[in-house]
PDB file of C-alpha atoms and ligand atoms in Angstrom:
ATOM      1  CA  UNK A  41     128.447 144.310  43.046  1.00  0.00           C
ATOM      2  CA  UNK A  42     131.632 143.323  44.833  1.00  0.00           C
ATOM      3  CA  UNK A  43     132.218 139.697  45.797  1.00  0.00           C
ATOM      4  CA  UNK A  44     130.901 139.041  49.345  1.00  0.00           C
ATOM      5  CA  UNK A  45     130.825 135.301  50.031  1.00  0.00           C
ATOM      6  CA  UNK A  46     129.117 133.582  52.973  1.00  0.00           C
ATOM      7  CA  UNK A  47     129.758 130.054  54.215  1.00  0.00           C
ATOM      8  CA  UNK A  48     126.709 128.082  55.373  1.00  0.00           C
ATOM      9  CA  UNK A  49     127.601 124.981  57.392  1.00  0.00           C
ATOM     10  CA  UNK A  50     124.519 122.776  57.462  1.00  0.00           C
ATOM     11  CA  UNK A  51     123.518 120.552  60.417  1.00  0.00           C
ATOM     12  CA  UNK A  52     126.915 119.308  61.624  1.00  0.00           C
ATOM     13  CA  UNK A  53     125.190 117.800  64.650  1.00  0.00           C
ATOM     14  CA  UNK A  54     125.694 114.724  66.821  1.00  0.00           C
ATOM     15  CA  UNK A  55     122.545 112.967  65.614  1.00  0.00           C
ATOM     16  CA  UNK A  56     123.812 113.028  62.022  1.00  0.00           C
ATOM     17  CA  UNK A  57     127.164 111.479  62.959  1.00  0.00           C
ATOM     18  CA  UNK A  58     128.647 108.190  64.078  1.00  0.00           C
ATOM     19  CA  UNK A  59     129.129 106.709  66.594  1.00  0.00           C
ATOM     20  CA  UNK A  60     125.979 107.643  68.508  1.00  0.00           C
ATOM     21  CA  UNK A  61     123.805 109.648  66.122  1.00  0.00           C
ATOM     22  CA  UNK A  62     120.180 108.594  65.752  1.00  0.00           C
ATOM     23  CA  UNK A  63     120.367 109.351  62.007  1.00  0.00           C
ATOM     24  CA  UNK A  64     124.091 108.873  61.555  1.00  0.00           C
ATOM     25  CA  UNK A  65     125.447 109.577  58.078  1.00  0.00           C
ATOM     26  CA  UNK A  66     128.420 107.369  57.171  1.00  0.00           C
ATOM     27  CA  UNK A  67     131.583 109.472  57.389  1.00  0.00           C
ATOM     28  CA  UNK A  68     129.681 112.426  58.858  1.00  0.00           C
ATOM     29  CA  UNK A  69     132.447 113.277  61.342  1.00  0.00           C
ATOM     30  CA  UNK A  70     135.191 112.996  58.724  1.00  0.00           C
ATOM     31  CA  UNK A  71     134.248 116.237  56.977  1.00  0.00           C
ATOM     32  CA  UNK A  72     134.869 118.394  60.049  1.00  0.00           C
ATOM     33  CA  UNK A  73     138.590 119.106  59.375  1.00  0.00           C
ATOM     34  CA  UNK A  74     137.694 120.338  55.877  1.00  0.00           C
ATOM     35  CA  UNK A  75     134.832 122.436  57.262  1.00  0.00           C
ATOM     36  CA  UNK A  76     137.132 123.940  59.899  1.00  0.00           C
ATOM     37  CA  UNK A  77     139.573 124.910  57.149  1.00  0.00           C
ATOM     38  CA  UNK A  78     136.731 126.570  55.265  1.00  0.00           C
ATOM     39  CA  UNK A  79     135.644 128.392  58.451  1.00  0.00           C
ATOM     40  CA  UNK A  80     139.137 129.880  58.720  1.00  0.00           C
ATOM     41  CA  UNK A  81     138.869 131.544  55.274  1.00  0.00           C
ATOM     42  CA  UNK A  82     137.954 135.232  55.009  1.00  0.00           C
ATOM     43  CA  UNK A  83     134.244 134.763  54.277  1.00  0.00           C
ATOM     44  CA  UNK A  84     132.175 137.906  54.882  1.00  0.00           C
ATOM     45  CA  UNK A  85     129.804 135.814  57.035  1.00  0.00           C
ATOM     46  CA  UNK A  86     129.872 132.285  58.480  1.00  0.00           C
ATOM     47  CA  UNK A  87     126.578 130.664  59.428  1.00  0.00           C
ATOM     48  CA  UNK A  88     125.951 127.278  61.041  1.00  0.00           C
ATOM     49  CA  UNK A  89     122.486 125.740  60.884  1.00  0.00           C
ATOM     50  CA  UNK A  90     120.902 123.283  63.297  1.00  0.00           C
ATOM     51  CA  UNK A  91     118.044 120.885  62.713  1.00  0.00           C
ATOM     52  CA  UNK A  92     116.053 121.628  65.875  1.00  0.00           C
ATOM     53  CA  UNK A  93     112.877 119.604  66.281  1.00  0.00           C
ATOM     54  CA  UNK A  94     110.227 119.397  68.994  1.00  0.00           C
ATOM     55  CA  UNK A  95     109.627 115.820  70.228  1.00  0.00           C
ATOM     56  CA  UNK A  96     106.251 115.728  68.434  1.00  0.00           C
ATOM     57  CA  UNK A  97     107.709 116.638  65.021  1.00  0.00           C
ATOM     58  CA  UNK A  98     105.839 115.298  61.986  1.00  0.00           C
ATOM     59  CA  UNK A  99     109.010 113.823  60.415  1.00  0.00           C
ATOM     60  CA  UNK A 100     109.497 111.354  63.275  1.00  0.00           C
ATOM     61  CA  UNK A 101     108.209 107.866  62.449  1.00  0.00           C
ATOM     62  CA  UNK A 102     107.430 107.495  66.165  1.00  0.00           C
ATOM     63  CA  UNK A 103     104.709 110.137  65.838  1.00  0.00           C
ATOM     64  CA  UNK A 104     102.772 108.136  63.225  1.00  0.00           C
ATOM     65  CA  UNK A 105     100.523 105.074  63.688  1.00  0.00           C
ATOM     66  CA  UNK A 106     101.596 101.553  62.604  1.00  0.00           C
ATOM     67  CA  UNK A 107     102.155 100.164  60.086  1.00  0.00           C
ATOM     68  CA  UNK A 108     103.392 103.316  58.337  1.00  0.00           C
ATOM     69  CA  UNK A 109     105.846 104.290  61.035  1.00  0.00           C
ATOM     70  CA  UNK A 110     109.092 102.618  60.035  1.00  0.00           C
ATOM     71  CA  UNK A 111     112.024 105.025  60.072  1.00  0.00           C
ATOM     72  CA  UNK A 112     113.882 105.255  56.709  1.00  0.00           C
ATOM     73  CA  UNK A 113     111.098 103.188  55.067  1.00  0.00           C
ATOM     74  CA  UNK A 114     107.696 104.769  55.657  1.00  0.00           C
ATOM     75  CA  UNK A 115     106.555 108.035  54.153  1.00  0.00           C
ATOM     76  CA  UNK A 116     103.814 110.468  55.122  1.00  0.00           C
ATOM     77  CA  UNK A 117     101.799 113.077  53.266  1.00  0.00           C
ATOM     78  CA  UNK A 118     102.185 116.521  54.779  1.00  0.00           C
ATOM     79  CA  UNK A 119      99.712 119.296  54.007  1.00  0.00           C
ATOM     80  CA  UNK A 120     100.629 122.950  54.084  1.00  0.00           C
ATOM     81  CA  UNK A 121      98.842 124.159  57.246  1.00  0.00           C
ATOM     82  CA  UNK A 122      98.177 127.434  55.418  1.00  0.00           C
ATOM     83  CA  UNK A 123      96.853 125.769  52.260  1.00  0.00           C
ATOM     84  CA  UNK A 124      95.766 122.100  52.409  1.00  0.00           C
ATOM     85  CA  UNK A 125      95.761 121.969  48.589  1.00  0.00           C
ATOM     86  CA  UNK A 126      99.571 121.992  48.779  1.00  0.00           C
ATOM     87  CA  UNK A 127     100.850 118.581  49.847  1.00  0.00           C
ATOM     88  CA  UNK A 128     104.215 116.870  50.037  1.00  0.00           C
ATOM     89  CA  UNK A 129     105.128 113.187  50.311  1.00  0.00           C
ATOM     90  CA  UNK A 130     108.022 112.912  52.744  1.00  0.00           C
ATOM     91  CA  UNK A 131     110.351 110.353  54.309  1.00  0.00           C
ATOM     92  CA  UNK A 132     109.926 109.443  57.992  1.00  0.00           C
ATOM     93  CA  UNK A 133     112.986 109.361  60.255  1.00  0.00           C
ATOM     94  CA  UNK A 134     114.104 108.123  63.652  1.00  0.00           C
ATOM     95  CA  UNK A 135     113.678 110.772  66.366  1.00  0.00           C
ATOM     96  CA  UNK A 136     116.625 113.149  65.866  1.00  0.00           C
ATOM     97  CA  UNK A 137     117.920 116.584  66.795  1.00  0.00           C
ATOM     98  CA  UNK A 138     115.330 117.037  69.523  1.00  0.00           C
ATOM     99  CA  UNK A 139     115.675 120.471  71.130  1.00  0.00           C
ATOM    100  CA  UNK A 140     117.655 120.297  74.360  1.00  0.00           C
ATOM    101  CA  UNK A 141     119.207 116.867  73.712  1.00  0.00           C
ATOM    102  CA  UNK A 142     122.837 115.930  73.105  1.00  0.00           C
ATOM    103  CA  UNK A 143     121.891 114.777  69.601  1.00  0.00           C
ATOM    104  CA  UNK A 144     120.926 118.324  68.620  1.00  0.00           C
ATOM    105  CA  UNK A 145     124.305 119.766  69.584  1.00  0.00           C
ATOM    106  CA  UNK A 146     126.886 120.832  67.028  1.00  0.00           C
ATOM    107  CA  UNK A 147     129.941 118.551  67.035  1.00  0.00           C
ATOM    108  CA  UNK A 148     132.406 119.697  69.693  1.00  0.00           C
ATOM    109  CA  UNK A 149     135.241 119.440  67.149  1.00  0.00           C
ATOM    110  CA  UNK A 150     133.547 121.972  64.862  1.00  0.00           C
ATOM    111  CA  UNK A 151     135.249 125.362  65.265  1.00  0.00           C
ATOM    112  CA  UNK A 152     132.152 127.210  66.444  1.00  0.00           C
ATOM    113  CA  UNK A 153     134.299 130.174  67.554  1.00  0.00           C
ATOM    114  CA  UNK A 154     134.511 131.131  63.852  1.00  0.00           C
ATOM    115  CA  UNK A 155     130.726 131.029  63.356  1.00  0.00           C
ATOM    116  CA  UNK A 156     129.011 134.443  63.292  1.00  0.00           C
ATOM    117  CA  UNK A 157     125.455 133.201  63.430  1.00  0.00           C
ATOM    118  CA  UNK A 158     123.510 130.029  64.249  1.00  0.00           C
ATOM    119  CA  UNK A 159     120.206 129.431  62.450  1.00  0.00           C
ATOM    120  CA  UNK A 160     117.794 126.860  63.892  1.00  0.00           C
ATOM    121  CA  UNK A 161     115.207 125.182  61.683  1.00  0.00           C
ATOM    122  CA  UNK A 162     112.560 122.474  61.806  1.00  0.00           C
ATOM    123  CA  UNK A 163     110.923 123.824  64.960  1.00  0.00           C
ATOM    124  CA  UNK A 164     107.419 123.832  63.453  1.00  0.00           C
ATOM    125  CA  UNK A 165     106.059 120.373  64.283  1.00  0.00           C
ATOM    126  CA  UNK A 166     103.571 120.525  61.384  1.00  0.00           C
ATOM    127  CA  UNK A 167     106.050 120.613  58.482  1.00  0.00           C
ATOM    128  CA  UNK A 168     109.357 119.119  57.299  1.00  0.00           C
ATOM    129  CA  UNK A 169     112.043 121.721  56.686  1.00  0.00           C
ATOM    130  CA  UNK A 170     115.226 120.441  55.076  1.00  0.00           C
ATOM    131  CA  UNK A 171     116.165 123.849  53.717  1.00  0.00           C
ATOM    132  CA  UNK A 172     117.575 126.332  56.220  1.00  0.00           C
ATOM    133  CA  UNK A 173     115.517 129.011  54.425  1.00  0.00           C
ATOM    134  CA  UNK A 174     111.929 127.684  54.447  1.00  0.00           C
ATOM    135  CA  UNK A 175     109.640 124.668  54.297  1.00  0.00           C
ATOM    136  CA  UNK A 176     109.104 123.270  50.772  1.00  0.00           C
ATOM    137  CA  UNK A 177     105.605 124.628  50.092  1.00  0.00           C
ATOM    138  CA  UNK A 178     104.974 127.202  47.334  1.00  0.00           C
ATOM    139  CA  UNK A 179     103.634 129.515  50.054  1.00  0.00           C
ATOM    140  CA  UNK A 180     105.820 128.510  52.993  1.00  0.00           C
ATOM    141  CA  UNK A 181     104.320 128.460  56.463  1.00  0.00           C
ATOM    142  CA  UNK A 182     107.727 128.353  58.178  1.00  0.00           C
ATOM    143  CA  UNK A 183     110.688 130.497  57.268  1.00  0.00           C
ATOM    144  CA  UNK A 184     113.974 131.276  58.991  1.00  0.00           C
ATOM    145  CA  UNK A 185     115.701 134.652  58.992  1.00  0.00           C
ATOM    146  CA  UNK A 186     118.595 133.279  56.903  1.00  0.00           C
ATOM    147  CA  UNK A 187     117.667 135.067  53.660  1.00  0.00           C
ATOM    148  CA  UNK A 188     117.335 138.391  55.531  1.00  0.00           C
ATOM    149  CA  UNK A 189     120.604 137.839  57.366  1.00  0.00           C
ATOM    150  CA  UNK A 190     122.467 137.179  54.103  1.00  0.00           C
ATOM    151  CA  UNK A 191     120.826 140.116  52.312  1.00  0.00           C
ATOM    152  CA  UNK A 192     121.519 142.541  55.159  1.00  0.00           C
ATOM    153  CA  UNK A 193     125.174 141.466  55.106  1.00  0.00           C
ATOM    154  CA  UNK A 194     125.335 142.250  51.368  1.00  0.00           C
ATOM    155  CA  UNK A 195     126.193 138.663  50.519  1.00  0.00           C
ATOM    156  CA  UNK A 196     126.578 137.858  46.803  1.00  0.00           C
ATOM    157  CA  UNK A 197     127.702 134.213  46.928  1.00  0.00           C
ATOM    158  CA  UNK A 198     126.755 131.340  49.255  1.00  0.00           C
ATOM    159  CA  UNK A 199     129.110 128.386  49.798  1.00  0.00           C
ATOM    160  CA  UNK A 200     127.392 125.329  51.314  1.00  0.00           C
ATOM    161  CA  UNK A 201     128.903 122.409  53.258  1.00  0.00           C
ATOM    162  CA  UNK A 202     127.679 119.929  55.876  1.00  0.00           C
ATOM    163  CA  UNK A 203     125.068 117.222  56.349  1.00  0.00           C
ATOM    164  CA  UNK A 204     123.319 115.620  54.718  1.00  0.00           C
ATOM    165  CA  UNK A 205     124.291 116.044  51.051  1.00  0.00           C
ATOM    166  CA  UNK A 206     121.012 114.574  49.803  1.00  0.00           C
ATOM    167  CA  UNK A 207     118.631 116.362  52.203  1.00  0.00           C
ATOM    168  CA  UNK A 208     119.427 119.535  54.102  1.00  0.00           C
ATOM    169  CA  UNK A 209     122.524 120.547  52.118  1.00  0.00           C
ATOM    170  CA  UNK A 210     120.643 119.923  48.871  1.00  0.00           C
ATOM    171  CA  UNK A 211     117.562 121.957  49.708  1.00  0.00           C
ATOM    172  CA  UNK A 212     119.503 124.729  51.439  1.00  0.00           C
ATOM    173  CA  UNK A 213     121.690 125.133  48.334  1.00  0.00           C
ATOM    174  CA  UNK A 214     118.705 125.147  45.959  1.00  0.00           C
ATOM    175  CA  UNK A 215     116.936 127.759  48.115  1.00  0.00           C
ATOM    176  CA  UNK A 216     120.071 129.908  48.370  1.00  0.00           C
ATOM    177  CA  UNK A 217     120.232 130.041  44.575  1.00  0.00           C
ATOM    178  CA  UNK A 218     116.465 130.759  44.397  1.00  0.00           C
ATOM    179  CA  UNK A 219     116.972 133.635  46.797  1.00  0.00           C
ATOM    180  CA  UNK A 220     119.348 135.235  44.330  1.00  0.00           C
ATOM    181  CA  UNK A 221     122.730 134.199  45.700  1.00  0.00           C
ATOM    182  CA  UNK A 222     125.227 132.524  43.371  1.00  0.00           C
ATOM    183  CA  UNK A 223     125.543 129.180  45.149  1.00  0.00           C
ATOM    184  CA  UNK A 224     128.494 126.782  45.362  1.00  0.00           C
ATOM    185  CA  UNK A 225     128.397 123.370  47.087  1.00  0.00           C
ATOM    186  CA  UNK A 226     131.752 122.032  48.287  1.00  0.00           C
ATOM    187  CA  UNK A 227     131.374 118.321  47.516  1.00  0.00           C
ATOM    188  CA  UNK A 228     134.193 117.069  49.769  1.00  0.00           C
ATOM    189  CA  UNK A 229     132.686 118.915  52.709  1.00  0.00           C
ATOM    190  CA  UNK A 230     129.407 116.950  52.573  1.00  0.00           C
ATOM    191  CA  UNK A 231     128.281 113.342  53.136  1.00  0.00           C
ATOM    192  CA  UNK A 232     125.025 111.745  51.997  1.00  0.00           C
ATOM    193  CA  UNK A 233     122.477 109.531  53.752  1.00  0.00           C
ATOM    194  CA  UNK A 234     122.278 107.636  50.434  1.00  0.00           C
ATOM    195  CA  UNK A 235     125.368 108.218  48.275  1.00  0.00           C
ATOM    196  CA  UNK A 236     123.664 106.471  45.327  1.00  0.00           C
ATOM    197  CA  UNK A 237     121.239 109.415  45.122  1.00  0.00           C
ATOM    198  CA  UNK A 238     123.972 111.967  44.454  1.00  0.00           C
ATOM    199  CA  UNK A 239     123.830 111.803  40.639  1.00  0.00           C
ATOM    200  CA  UNK A 240     120.217 112.919  40.871  1.00  0.00           C
ATOM    201  CA  UNK A 241     121.093 115.636  43.402  1.00  0.00           C
ATOM    202  CA  UNK A 242     123.876 116.983  41.175  1.00  0.00           C
ATOM    203  CA  UNK A 243     121.602 116.960  38.122  1.00  0.00           C
ATOM    204  CA  UNK A 244     119.196 119.146  40.097  1.00  0.00           C
ATOM    205  CA  UNK A 245     122.056 121.536  40.879  1.00  0.00           C
ATOM    206  CA  UNK A 246     122.892 121.877  37.200  1.00  0.00           C
ATOM    207  CA  UNK A 247     119.283 122.617  36.324  1.00  0.00           C
ATOM    208  CA  UNK A 248     119.027 125.209  39.089  1.00  0.00           C
ATOM    209  CA  UNK A 249     122.364 126.918  38.431  1.00  0.00           C
ATOM    210  CA  UNK A 250     124.024 125.686  41.630  1.00  0.00           C
ATOM    211  CA  UNK A 251     127.678 124.727  41.058  1.00  0.00           C
ATOM    212  CA  UNK A 252     129.397 121.762  42.671  1.00  0.00           C
ATOM    213  CA  UNK A 253     133.065 122.486  43.444  1.00  0.00           C
ATOM    214  CA  UNK A 254     136.046 120.850  45.139  1.00  0.00           C
ATOM    215  CA  UNK A 255     137.745 122.310  48.202  1.00  0.00           C
ATOM    216  CA  UNK A 256     140.715 123.485  46.118  1.00  0.00           C
ATOM    217  CA  UNK A 257     138.570 124.993  43.371  1.00  0.00           C
ATOM    218  CA  UNK A 258     139.407 128.438  42.030  1.00  0.00           C
ATOM    219  CA  UNK A 259     136.194 129.659  43.643  1.00  0.00           C
ATOM    220  CA  UNK A 260     137.672 128.794  47.024  1.00  0.00           C
ATOM    221  CA  UNK A 261     140.919 130.517  46.056  1.00  0.00           C
ATOM    222  CA  UNK A 262     138.829 133.557  45.240  1.00  0.00           C
ATOM    223  CA  UNK A 263     137.662 133.625  48.876  1.00  0.00           C
ATOM    224  CA  UNK A 264     141.264 133.197  50.077  1.00  0.00           C
ATOM    225  CA  UNK A 265     142.193 136.187  47.926  1.00  0.00           C
ATOM    226  CA  UNK A 266     139.992 138.456  50.049  1.00  0.00           C
ATOM    227  CA  UNK A 267     142.425 138.258  52.983  1.00  0.00           C
TER     228      UNK A 267
HETATM  229  C1  VGL B  48     118.240 116.033  57.692  1.00  0.00           C
HETATM  230  C2  VGL B  48     116.896 114.167  57.557  1.00  0.00           C
HETATM  231  C3  VGL B  48     116.051 114.700  58.511  1.00  0.00           C
HETATM  232  C4  VGL B  48     119.493 116.744  57.240  1.00  0.00           C
HETATM  233  C5  VGL B  48     117.405 116.584  58.636  1.00  0.00           C
HETATM  234  O1  VGL B  48     120.039 117.568  58.000  1.00  0.00           O
HETATM  235  O2  VGL B  48     119.934 116.452  56.113  1.00  0.00           O
HETATM  236  N1  VGL B  48     117.974 114.830  57.148  1.00  0.00           N
HETATM  237  N2  VGL B  48     116.303 115.894  59.044  1.00  0.00           N
HETATM  238 ZN1   ZN B  49     115.200 116.636  60.731  1.00  0.00          ZN
END
């Protein structure tokens, strides 16, 4: 199969960035120049994802009763609506990326003119969905059309960048690899909510066959060579 790489730019949205983001990741805006450079490379497909929640989303601390409703601190148990035997313990967050709000918008400095396709996720209020492919349950109740889009475009390799390194980038990359795409995460083009968790994240990549690369890696030069 010939090399057909896609770039997936995860959740480069106002709410994940200083100065005004509800869930601002330190340095979140600083990766945009690198991401714009990546967007200018001859990828076969360029996708941007958006976290896109309803106001009553289960991941918002504000939708849970006290005392377990402290953003960044409290957790909740989420059941798979399709199979209550499947459960997940998940972090609660400040309200963020609410559909129709400024916080849900992609950063204006992101070169959206180069993006072929925008994939929205997290619309199902009943489940958390960090991955741009599906919710985390063994039999997912929410799925996006990202896997289909990549398959229909004949994509062989998925390059992942964006926010946040320890949540949506992480689970999108792991799911890309699971879906059969050779997956590369461009470390310099991500920022983490909790940078101290990255060793653990990278260990998970190794176990799953996802490869962490730098922006000048030979795998990036391979994309440049397609021009
Ligand atoms: C994300 C926390 C909550 C992300 C989304 O995009 O990494 N993190 N929702
Ligand atoms: Zn979210």
